[in-house]
Amino acid sequence: MSNAATLAGGFPDLSKLPVARQAHWMRWFTAAAIVAVLLTIGRAFANGQIEWSYVSRFLTAPVILQGIVNTMVMAVLAMALGIFLGIVVAIMRLSPNPVLKSVALGYTWLFRGTPLILQLLLWFNIALVFPTIGIPGLWSARAVDIMTPFLSALLGLGINQGAYTSEVMRAGMLSVDAGQYEAAKAIGMGRLRALRRIILPQAMRVVIPPLGNEFIGMVKATSLASVIQYPELLHSAENIYYANSRVIELLIVAGLWYLLVVSILTPLQMLLERRFARGFSQTAR
Amino acid sequence: MRRISISAGLAALAAITTAHAAELPDAIKQAGVLRLTVNSTYAPMEYRDPATNQLVGLDIDLANELAKRLNVKIVWSETPFAELIPSLQTKRADFIISGISDRSSRRETADFIDYLTTGPQFFVLTDNAAKAAIDLCGKKVGTTRSTSFPVEIEKWSKQNCEASGKPAIQYVPGENSIDVRNQLKQGRIDAAVQGSETLPYAQQQEVGKYRVVGEPFAVGYQGIMFRKDDAALREVVTEHLAAMIADGSYKSILDKYGLGTHAVAQPLMNAATQ
Amino acid sequence: MTQPLVAIRSVSKTFGEFQALKQVSLDVSAGEVLCLIGASGSGKTTLLRCINQLTPVDSGGIWLDGELLGLREEGGRLHRLTERQIARQRLKTGMVFQRFNLFPHKTALENITEGPVQVQGRDRQEVRSEAMELLARVGLTAKADAYASQLSGGQQQRVAIARALAMKPMLMLFDEPTSALDPELVGEVLSVMKELARSGMTMLVVTHELGFAREVADRVVYMDHGAIVESGSSRDVLGAPREARTQAFLSAVI
C-alpha cells in the first residue's frame, strides 16, 4: 500500500508517517465572503449620499460633547436608582409579609409590562393627571415645575430599571446558601440585619456582573429620553440635523459615540466579572 | 420685501415654463403611479382623521386633484418630519407636499414651488393674560424643535424684546405640535408657536381653548419640494397647479380647511426670503 | 432537684405528610453533655433545630432556662412570639452546623466578632481580644485573618465553634459537627469539643461518632422514627442496650 512497514496481523506501522496540515478550505472561503460583504457595505457608505465632512465636523461639536456628558450622568444616576429600588423590591418580594410581597409583585409587573418610552412620556406629562404635587396643608408645587425633563428621565429610567434589577437581585439572594441565613439567625440576627450584613454582600458578588451588563443597556436606553426633551446625545444630534437636514451624518456621529462608550465599558465589565467570580471557584477543602 | 420675492418667483417660473408644455417623466407615466410621503401629524395639512383613521388634509386633497389631472394614482407613505427631505433625496418620494416651509437652507439640493402662505403664529390658552405679542417677552414659549420655528422665535425675540430692553423669550422644545399643545395645557409653557395654517383646525378641535396673539410674525411659504435635477416633473406639476388656481378648484380646497386667506395668486418658485 | 436547663415536653413536628417528631419529651441538665444518636430521619436533627427555633414546633413546648421558647401563653391560648423576640431567645444557644456555614466574605476573626458587635452591641476592642482568646482556645491564632476558603474543613469547623462561643451561650448545639469532614480532620474538632465539655458547657450533640459519645457523653439518647427509644449513660446505651432497635442500630454502624 505505502512505504509503511507492516506489523503483525497485517496492520501497517503508521508511526513513521507525518500528518498533513489541514487545508480548512471552507474557513478561508467564508472568511473571504464575509470580507467581501463588509467591503461592499463599506463602499456603499463611502460612496452613498453621505457628506463625511459633516460627520467629522460635528463629531466633537460642543453640543454633542455636552450630550455625551448628559447621557453618562443620566445613565449612572438612573442605574443607581434602579439598583436601590431593585434591592428594596427584592427584599419585599422575599418577605414573609404578604402585603409587601404583593406590592413587589405589582411593581415588577407594572414596570416590566409597559414599554419604557411610554413610562417616560407618562412621567413627563403627569401634570395632566396631577396638576399639583404636594402634602396637603404643608407644601405644594406645580407638577410641571417639579417634573423637569431631567427628573422625568431619572424617574422613568430608574424605576423601570428597578423592576428588572429586582429580579437579578432576587436571583442573587436566592443563590446564597440557605445555611448562611441559618448561621446568621443562630447568632441572634433578625431578618433585616442578616440580609444586610450576610446575605446581600454575598449576593452582590453574583449580581454585579449582570448589573454591569444592564448598565451598558442603560447607556443606550437614555436615548429614549430625547422625546421628553432631556438633552442627551441623541437629542443633541437631532437638533443639529433639524437645523441642517443632515440626518444620516448626525446619526452616524451619535452612533460612533455610543459605540465608543460601549466599547470602553464592555472590557471593564468583563474585568469586573472576572474579579468577582474569583472568590467563588474555591470550595471548602 | 414680499413684492420683490413674488416678482422674483414669477420671473423664475416664467423662465422655465415658456420653453414648452411640460410632460410627465417617463418613469412615472409608465408606472402610472406617483410615490408621495407625508408626515401625517400636521393637521389640517396632513393627518389621520381620528374618527375614520383615513389620511386626510389640505395637502392630500391638493395632491389627489393634481394626480387626477395627471392621470396617475398616488401611493402614500408616512414618515417623521425629519425624514421628508432624505426621502426626496433617496427618491423614495417623487416630490414632497407635506406642510414643509420653503427655506433657503433647504434649497441646496431641492427647489420649492410655493403654494400656500404661512408664518409662525403665537397662541396661548384663552385665559392667559397676554394680549399682544410683546407681552410674551421673558415668557416660556414652546414649539416643535424639528421645525424652523425655534430660529424664528429667537429672531423675533432679538428684534422685539431685547431691542426694547425686555427680557428674551425662553424657548422650550417640544417633539411635535400635539406635544407642544400638551405642554401649554399643563402650564409648562406660557405660549406656543405653530404655523398659522394649523391653528384654525386646533381651535376647531378644542373650541374656546386657544387664542392667537398678534399676527403671524414672519411671512413664508409652504412649498412642494422637488429634486434639483427633476425639472421636468416640477414643470408639469407647476403647470397643473396654476390651472387649479385659475379655475377655482385650488381656492375651494383651501376654503374647505378654513385657509382661504392663505392662498397664493399663482405658484411661486423659491420665493421665501428666509 | 434543680430545674433542668432544657425541658422538652410533648413536642411534635410534621413536615407535610412526614412526622419528624412524635410527642418527644426530654430533659437536659446544666453542664450535661448529651449525645443524640440514630439513623437519618429519626428526628434527632429536627429536635436540635427546634431548640434554637430554626424549625418551629407544631405542638408541645420547649423551656430554656425556665423561659418558654417561641410562644407566649395568654388566656388559655398560645401566641407566637415576634421575630425579634425569637431572635433574642436564640442568644442563649449557640449552634454548630454540619457544613460549618462560616461567612465567606469575612475573616475568621470577623466571623467571631460579628455577633457580639453587631447583635449584642458590645465594644469592638473588647470583643476583638475575646475573639483572639477563643481562637487560641480552638488552636487557630495563626489563622485570625484567613478567609473560609483558605481553611481546611476542620479549621473552619473550629472557627465555627469559636463563633458560637463568642455569644456566651448557656447551651451549645452541635448538628453532626464532623460528618462533613475528611477522616483525618475529625480528630482536631473532637478534641475542641472534649475541652469544651470538660470546661462545663452544656452540650447537645447529634453525632455518629460513637467513640466521642463513649468518651465524653454523660448521657446518650437513641431516637428512631421521631421518638426516643432509649436513654441512659453511654456505657449503658452503647455497651448494653436494652431495646432491640438500639441493638440493631448499633450493630449496623459499628
XYZ file of N, CA, C and O in Angstrom, chain B residues 19-165:
588
model
N -40.702 77.576 -22.104
C -39.964 76.695 -23.017
C -40.900 75.765 -23.774
O -40.974 75.782 -24.981
N -41.644 74.915 -23.055
C -42.553 74.000 -23.742
C -43.609 73.522 -22.742
O -43.427 73.622 -21.538
N -44.692 72.962 -23.254
C -45.702 72.391 -22.361
C -45.098 71.143 -21.739
O -44.630 70.235 -22.430
N -45.077 71.099 -20.410
C -44.310 70.048 -19.735
C -45.006 68.693 -19.798
O -46.229 68.600 -19.865
N -44.188 67.646 -19.765
C -44.688 66.269 -19.807
C -44.221 65.534 -18.571
O -43.143 65.817 -18.052
N -45.020 64.557 -18.134
C -44.594 63.735 -17.006
C -43.344 62.941 -17.376
O -43.246 62.450 -18.515
N -42.397 62.803 -16.464
C -41.240 61.943 -16.747
C -41.718 60.535 -17.088
O -42.718 60.058 -16.559
N -40.975 59.875 -17.965
C -41.387 58.553 -18.470
C -41.641 57.558 -17.351
O -42.637 56.840 -17.372
N -40.712 57.529 -16.395
C -40.811 56.515 -15.330
C -42.170 56.577 -14.649
O -42.814 55.553 -14.433
N -42.609 57.801 -14.364
C -43.880 57.940 -13.647
C -45.043 57.635 -14.586
O -46.013 56.976 -14.211
N -44.913 58.121 -15.828
C -46.012 57.912 -16.757
C -46.254 56.425 -17.000
O -47.372 55.958 -16.983
N -45.141 55.687 -17.158
C -45.278 54.258 -17.428
C -45.865 53.517 -16.236
O -46.752 52.685 -16.396
N -45.349 53.840 -15.034
C -45.864 53.152 -13.842
C -47.281 53.597 -13.528
O -48.045 52.870 -12.898
N -47.619 54.832 -13.978
C -48.951 55.355 -13.684
C -49.124 55.660 -12.207
O -50.238 55.779 -11.698
N -47.987 55.788 -11.504
C -48.057 55.920 -10.042
C -47.133 57.045 -9.572
O -46.001 57.163 -10.014
N -47.658 57.874 -8.671
C -46.844 58.897 -8.008
C -46.572 58.416 -6.577
O -47.516 58.052 -5.859
N -45.290 58.390 -6.216
C -44.971 57.976 -4.854
C -44.768 59.218 -3.996
O -43.878 60.021 -4.261
N -45.633 59.378 -2.987
C -45.537 60.552 -2.131
C -45.477 60.120 -0.658
O -46.103 59.133 -0.277
N -44.732 60.884 0.129
C -44.671 60.577 1.556
C -44.999 61.841 2.357
O -44.634 62.942 1.943
N -45.711 61.661 3.447
C -46.090 62.806 4.279
C -45.805 62.517 5.754
O -45.715 61.360 6.168
N -45.674 63.596 6.512
C -45.584 63.478 7.962
C -46.988 63.768 8.497
O -47.374 64.926 8.655
N -47.717 62.690 8.723
C -49.154 62.838 8.943
C -49.517 63.252 10.370
O -50.462 62.738 10.953
N -48.740 64.140 10.987
C -49.112 64.604 12.326
C -49.404 66.097 12.278
O -49.291 66.793 13.281
N -49.739 66.618 11.143
C -49.803 68.070 10.971
C -51.157 68.491 10.416
O -51.287 68.843 9.242
N -52.165 68.466 11.289
C -53.488 68.919 10.852
C -53.445 70.428 10.637
O -52.787 71.135 11.387
N -54.185 71.015 9.712
C -55.040 70.329 8.728
C -54.344 69.989 7.415
O -55.009 69.649 6.449
N -53.014 70.092 7.384
C -52.308 69.869 6.119
C -52.315 68.384 5.753
O -52.669 68.001 4.640
N -51.867 67.531 6.693
C -51.978 66.082 6.506
C -52.073 65.446 7.887
O -51.258 65.715 8.750
N -53.067 64.616 8.050
C -53.256 63.968 9.349
C -54.207 62.788 9.182
O -54.824 62.639 8.124
N -54.275 61.966 10.205
C -55.204 60.849 10.187
C -56.460 61.259 10.933
O -56.411 61.612 12.098
N -57.572 61.217 10.232
C -58.852 61.582 10.832
C -59.106 60.667 12.032
O -59.158 59.451 11.871
N -59.252 61.237 13.209
C -59.406 60.385 14.397
C -60.620 59.462 14.312
O -60.603 58.375 14.837
N -61.651 59.896 13.591
C -62.863 59.084 13.513
C -62.680 57.889 12.583
O -63.058 56.770 12.903
N -62.087 58.131 11.410
C -62.028 57.076 10.407
C -60.629 56.509 10.202
O -60.450 55.530 9.508
N -59.613 57.164 10.795
C -58.214 56.797 10.619
C -57.747 56.917 9.165
O -56.708 56.406 8.789
N -58.524 57.640 8.350
C -58.098 57.868 6.970
C -57.080 58.997 6.917
O -57.100 59.912 7.744
N -56.200 58.942 5.927
C -55.235 60.004 5.701
C -55.953 61.136 4.978
O -56.467 60.965 3.872
N -56.047 62.294 5.653
C -56.777 63.418 5.053
C -55.967 64.690 5.224
O -54.959 64.712 5.926
N -56.404 65.766 4.559
C -55.743 67.049 4.751
C -55.687 67.867 3.474
O -55.967 67.377 2.380
N -55.266 69.118 3.653
C -55.198 70.040 2.525
C -54.209 69.542 1.487
O -54.482 69.530 0.282
N -53.012 69.115 1.952
C -52.003 68.601 1.027
C -52.505 67.344 0.319
O -52.246 67.151 -0.887
N -53.221 66.508 1.049
C -53.742 65.276 0.444
C -54.715 65.635 -0.677
O -54.646 65.079 -1.785
N -55.608 66.576 -0.368
C -56.601 66.955 -1.380
C -55.938 67.587 -2.599
O -56.287 67.266 -3.749
N -54.990 68.490 -2.363
C -54.292 69.123 -3.484
C -53.588 68.063 -4.339
O -53.676 68.081 -5.573
N -52.893 67.175 -3.671
C -52.153 66.141 -4.405
C -53.103 65.241 -5.185
O -52.836 64.888 -6.339
N -54.227 64.862 -4.551
C -55.188 63.996 -5.253
C -55.729 64.674 -6.500
O -55.896 64.054 -7.552
N -56.013 65.997 -6.381
C -56.525 66.740 -7.539
C -55.478 66.776 -8.651
O -55.790 66.585 -9.826
N -54.228 67.032 -8.259
C -53.132 67.043 -9.226
C -53.019 65.689 -9.921
O -52.877 65.611 -11.147
N -53.087 64.641 -9.130
C -52.931 63.292 -9.678
C -54.040 62.989 -10.671
O -53.815 62.375 -11.713
N -55.261 63.453 -10.337
C -56.388 63.261 -11.255
C -56.082 63.899 -12.596
O -56.289 63.301 -13.653
N -55.569 65.132 -12.541
C -55.287 65.843 -13.790
C -54.118 65.242 -14.522
O -53.998 65.341 -15.735
N -53.202 64.581 -13.812
C -52.042 63.975 -14.442
C -52.324 62.539 -14.860
O -51.470 61.873 -15.447
N -53.488 62.052 -14.514
C -53.850 60.676 -14.864
C -52.977 59.620 -14.210
O -52.605 58.632 -14.839
N -52.634 59.847 -12.967
C -51.849 58.821 -12.254
C -52.515 58.546 -10.909
O -53.361 59.295 -10.446
N -52.111 57.426 -10.296
C -52.553 57.138 -8.939
C -51.448 57.548 -7.969
O -50.279 57.619 -8.349
N -51.833 57.797 -6.734
C -50.836 58.125 -5.715
C -50.692 56.943 -4.749
O -51.684 56.379 -4.300
N -49.423 56.598 -4.469
C -49.148 55.652 -3.389
C -48.585 56.465 -2.218
O -47.500 57.020 -2.307
N -49.364 56.528 -1.135
C -48.955 57.341 0.015
C -48.126 56.538 1.000
O -48.402 55.376 1.234
N -47.119 57.177 1.599
C -46.444 56.591 2.751
C -46.256 57.696 3.788
O -46.465 58.870 3.475
N -45.923 57.300 4.992
C -45.770 58.278 6.071
C -44.398 58.166 6.719
O -43.882 57.067 6.883
N -43.834 59.295 7.066
C -42.534 59.304 7.758
C -42.508 60.452 8.763
O -43.328 61.357 8.682
N -41.570 60.423 9.689
C -41.393 61.575 10.571
C -40.933 62.783 9.765
O -40.362 62.629 8.680
N -41.163 63.961 10.322
C -40.847 65.193 9.604
C -39.394 65.219 9.137
O -39.093 65.589 8.007
N -38.482 64.795 10.008
C -37.055 64.875 9.675
C -36.670 63.955 8.526
O -35.602 64.111 7.940
N -37.513 62.986 8.237
C -37.198 62.034 7.163
C -37.702 62.506 5.806
O -37.426 61.866 4.783
N -38.465 63.604 5.759
C -39.070 64.014 4.488
C -38.004 64.324 3.443
O -38.048 63.818 2.330
N -37.057 65.178 3.842
C -36.036 65.562 2.868
C -35.179 64.367 2.443
O -34.944 64.167 1.244
N -34.704 63.544 3.380
C -33.984 62.345 2.946
C -34.808 61.467 2.013
O -34.270 60.870 1.085
N -36.133 61.402 2.238
C -36.972 60.582 1.356
C -36.932 61.106 -0.060
O -36.948 60.336 -1.025
N -36.893 62.420 -0.194
C -36.809 63.009 -1.523
C -35.456 62.702 -2.141
O -35.363 62.304 -3.298
N -34.393 62.880 -1.347
C -33.041 62.678 -1.855
C -32.811 61.248 -2.309
O -32.150 60.995 -3.307
N -33.373 60.298 -1.558
C -33.157 58.895 -1.925
C -34.186 58.413 -2.940
O -34.252 57.226 -3.238
N -34.996 59.324 -3.448
C -36.004 59.005 -4.461
C -37.096 58.085 -3.952
O -37.807 57.478 -4.736
N -37.214 57.989 -2.625
C -38.328 57.232 -2.094
C -39.636 57.958 -2.396
O -40.694 57.346 -2.514
N -39.555 59.290 -2.509
C -40.734 60.066 -2.882
C -40.420 60.850 -4.154
O -39.273 61.269 -4.356
N -41.449 61.031 -4.991
C -41.231 61.773 -6.241
C -41.150 63.258 -5.977
O -40.387 63.975 -6.621
N -42.011 63.761 -5.105
C -41.879 65.117 -4.602
C -42.502 65.155 -3.214
O -43.156 64.192 -2.806
N -42.249 66.230 -2.488
C -42.774 66.319 -1.123
C -43.809 67.427 -1.051
O -43.511 68.582 -1.327
N -45.040 67.039 -0.726
C -46.039 68.042 -0.384
C -46.530 67.680 1.009
O -47.398 66.817 1.179
N -45.914 68.296 2.015
C -46.202 67.878 3.391
C -46.014 69.023 4.375
O -45.295 68.894 5.362
N -46.658 70.152 4.084
C -46.599 71.275 5.016
C -45.177 71.684 5.328
O -44.872 72.073 6.450
N -44.289 71.611 4.322
C -42.885 71.920 4.560
C -42.609 73.337 4.079
O -43.044 73.741 3.003
N -41.929 74.098 4.917
C -41.696 75.503 4.586
C -40.569 75.660 3.573
O -39.554 74.967 3.658
N -40.753 76.594 2.676
C -39.697 76.958 1.739
C -38.643 77.745 2.510
O -38.938 78.794 3.050
N -37.428 77.211 2.618
C -36.359 77.903 3.304
C -35.099 77.797 2.475
O -34.822 76.761 1.877
N -34.288 78.866 2.497
C -33.064 78.848 1.692
C -32.123 77.744 2.130
O -31.422 77.157 1.314
N -32.135 77.414 3.433
C -31.231 76.367 3.900
C -31.598 75.010 3.325
O -30.794 74.092 3.330
N -32.819 74.892 2.839
C -33.235 73.611 2.272
C -33.056 73.551 0.767
O -33.356 72.539 0.140
N -32.598 74.696 0.175
C -32.566 74.740 -1.299
C -31.256 74.250 -1.875
O -31.011 74.420 -3.062
N -30.400 73.649 -1.060
C -29.116 73.170 -1.559
C -29.328 72.062 -2.593
O -28.659 72.007 -3.609
N -30.255 71.148 -2.291
C -30.453 70.037 -3.214
C -31.878 69.984 -3.750
O -32.275 69.009 -4.367
N -32.688 71.026 -3.462
C -34.088 70.951 -3.877
C -34.613 72.320 -4.268
O -34.050 73.346 -3.880
N -35.699 72.298 -5.033
C -36.400 73.533 -5.399
C -37.806 73.480 -4.835
O -38.415 72.406 -4.745
N -38.332 74.647 -4.491
C -39.686 74.717 -3.940
C -40.633 75.399 -4.911
O -40.308 76.436 -5.487
N -41.811 74.821 -5.073
C -42.886 75.531 -5.751
C -43.862 75.926 -4.649
O -44.551 75.085 -4.072
N -43.893 77.217 -4.309
C -44.682 77.670 -3.168
C -46.155 77.731 -3.511
O -46.540 78.283 -4.547
N -46.978 77.169 -2.654
C -48.409 77.073 -2.942
C -49.299 77.585 -1.812
O -50.522 77.539 -1.915
N -48.711 78.016 -0.695
C -49.522 78.454 0.443
C -48.705 79.434 1.276
O -47.523 79.194 1.510
N -49.343 80.528 1.676
C -48.607 81.407 2.572
C -48.746 80.885 3.988
O -49.743 80.247 4.341
N -47.744 81.156 4.755
C -47.754 80.675 6.137
C -46.901 81.598 6.968
O -46.332 82.561 6.464
N -46.844 81.314 8.209
C -45.982 82.094 9.089
C -46.178 81.602 10.508
O -47.253 81.121 10.856
N -45.134 81.679 11.322
C -45.275 81.254 12.717
C -46.210 82.201 13.456
O -46.206 83.399 13.208
N -47.022 81.619 14.311
C -48.062 82.392 14.996
C -48.013 82.065 16.486
O -48.004 80.898 16.870
N -47.985 83.136 17.311
C -48.076 82.905 18.762
C -49.511 82.573 19.131
O -50.451 83.162 18.592
N -49.688 81.659 20.057
C -51.024 81.479 20.622
C -50.895 81.030 22.081
O -49.851 80.521 22.502
N -51.978 81.275 22.829
C -51.976 80.986 24.265
C -53.290 80.305 24.638
O -54.201 80.215 23.817
N -53.369 79.851 25.879
C -54.653 79.388 26.382
C -55.548 80.613 26.545
O -55.079 81.702 26.858
N -56.849 80.410 26.331
C -57.778 81.550 26.274
C -57.693 82.452 27.500
O -57.793 83.672 27.388
N -57.460 81.849 28.689
C -57.479 82.669 29.902
C -56.124 83.280 30.223
O -55.926 83.832 31.302
N -55.179 83.208 29.299
C -53.860 83.780 29.539
C -53.909 85.296 29.498
O -54.710 85.894 28.785
N -53.017 85.942 30.268
C -53.048 87.403 30.373
C -52.523 88.110 29.133
O -52.863 89.266 28.897
N -51.688 87.445 28.339
C -51.049 88.130 27.208
C -52.063 88.621 26.196
O -52.926 87.870 25.750
N -51.939 89.902 25.815
C -52.867 90.487 24.840
C -52.180 90.736 23.502
O -52.748 90.567 22.442
N -50.917 91.182 23.577
C -50.154 91.424 22.359
C -48.889 90.602 22.412
O -48.453 90.157 23.476
N -48.255 90.409 21.238
C -47.065 89.564 21.180
C -45.980 90.049 22.112
O -45.235 89.256 22.689
N -45.881 91.354 22.299
C -44.826 91.918 23.136
C -44.978 91.475 24.597
O -44.008 91.454 25.353
N -46.193 91.053 24.973
C -46.398 90.557 26.337
C -45.670 89.251 26.590
O -45.549 88.802 27.726
N -45.224 88.619 25.504
C -44.588 87.318 25.659
C -43.089 87.405 25.919
O -42.433 86.384 26.112
N -42.550 88.609 25.911
C -41.126 88.741 26.217
C -40.866 88.212 27.617
O -41.620 88.483 28.547
N -39.774 87.446 27.765
C -39.442 86.898 29.072
C -40.241 85.672 29.460
O -39.983 85.044 30.478
N -41.218 85.320 28.643
C -42.041 84.156 28.978
C -41.500 82.896 28.307
O -40.684 82.958 27.408
N -42.048 81.739 28.738
C -41.633 80.474 28.142
C -42.524 80.185 26.941
O -43.749 80.095 27.085
N -41.904 80.050 25.784
C -42.663 79.785 24.568
C -42.148 78.492 23.954
O -40.947 78.321 23.766
N -43.075 77.601 23.632
C -42.657 76.308 23.106
C -43.060 76.132 21.659
O -44.014 76.748 21.193
N -42.304 75.279 20.961
C -42.652 74.925 19.597
C -41.969 73.618 19.234
O -41.090 73.139 19.966
N -42.365 73.037 18.106
C -41.765 71.766 17.674
C -40.319 71.992 17.281
O -40.017 72.810 16.420
N -39.401 71.238 17.916
C -37.980 71.544 17.743
C -37.458 71.155 16.379
O -36.404 71.615 15.969
N -38.195 70.269 15.655
C -37.684 69.833 14.359
C -38.059 70.802 13.244
O -37.754 70.563 12.090
N -38.732 71.899 13.586
C -39.125 72.857 12.547
C -38.162 74.034 12.533
O -37.190 74.075 13.281
N -38.487 74.997 11.679
C -37.672 76.203 11.598
C -38.133 77.235 12.613
O -37.563 78.315 12.713
N -39.176 76.917 13.383
C -39.745 77.917 14.280
C -38.835 78.340 15.444
O -38.870 79.504 15.849
N -38.038 77.424 16.022
C -37.153 77.894 17.105
C -36.278 79.068 16.655
O -36.098 80.039 17.401
N -35.750 78.966 15.449
C -34.918 80.057 14.923
C -35.742 81.322 14.739
O -35.308 82.432 15.073
N -36.966 81.166 14.240
C -37.847 82.327 14.026
C -38.157 83.035 15.337
O -38.174 84.263 15.414
N -38.410 82.243 16.360
C -38.726 82.822 17.674
C -37.531 83.613 18.194
O -37.668 84.734 18.701
N -36.353 83.004 18.042
C -35.155 83.681 18.534
C -34.953 85.014 17.817
O -34.648 86.035 18.434
N -35.157 84.992 16.498
C -35.010 86.222 15.714
C -35.996 87.282 16.186
O -35.653 88.438 16.415
N -37.250 86.879 16.311
C -38.286 87.816 16.711
C -37.987 88.387 18.088
O -38.150 89.580 18.346
N -37.518 87.519 18.997
C -37.238 87.953 20.358
C -36.121 88.987 20.370
O -36.190 89.996 21.077
N -35.079 88.737 19.559
C -33.967 89.702 19.490
C -34.472 91.048 18.996
O -34.169 92.091 19.562
N -35.291 91.004 17.922
C -35.717 92.255 17.277
C -36.724 93.013 18.116
O -36.789 94.228 18.072
N -37.567 92.290 18.854
C -38.674 92.963 19.520
C -38.549 93.038 21.040
O -39.010 93.990 21.644
N -37.955 92.016 21.655
C -37.867 92.038 23.114
C -36.561 92.667 23.557
O -36.541 93.691 24.239
N -35.454 92.039 23.149
C -34.159 92.517 23.624
C -33.864 93.927 23.107
O -33.247 94.738 23.795
N -34.314 94.217 21.879
C -34.060 95.540 21.311
C -34.724 96.627 22.137
O -34.232 97.757 22.207
N -35.859 96.314 22.802
C -36.525 97.339 23.606
C -36.293 97.109 25.090
O -37.101 97.481 25.933
N -35.184 96.436 25.416
C -34.792 96.314 26.811
C -35.570 95.283 27.611
O -35.436 95.196 28.828
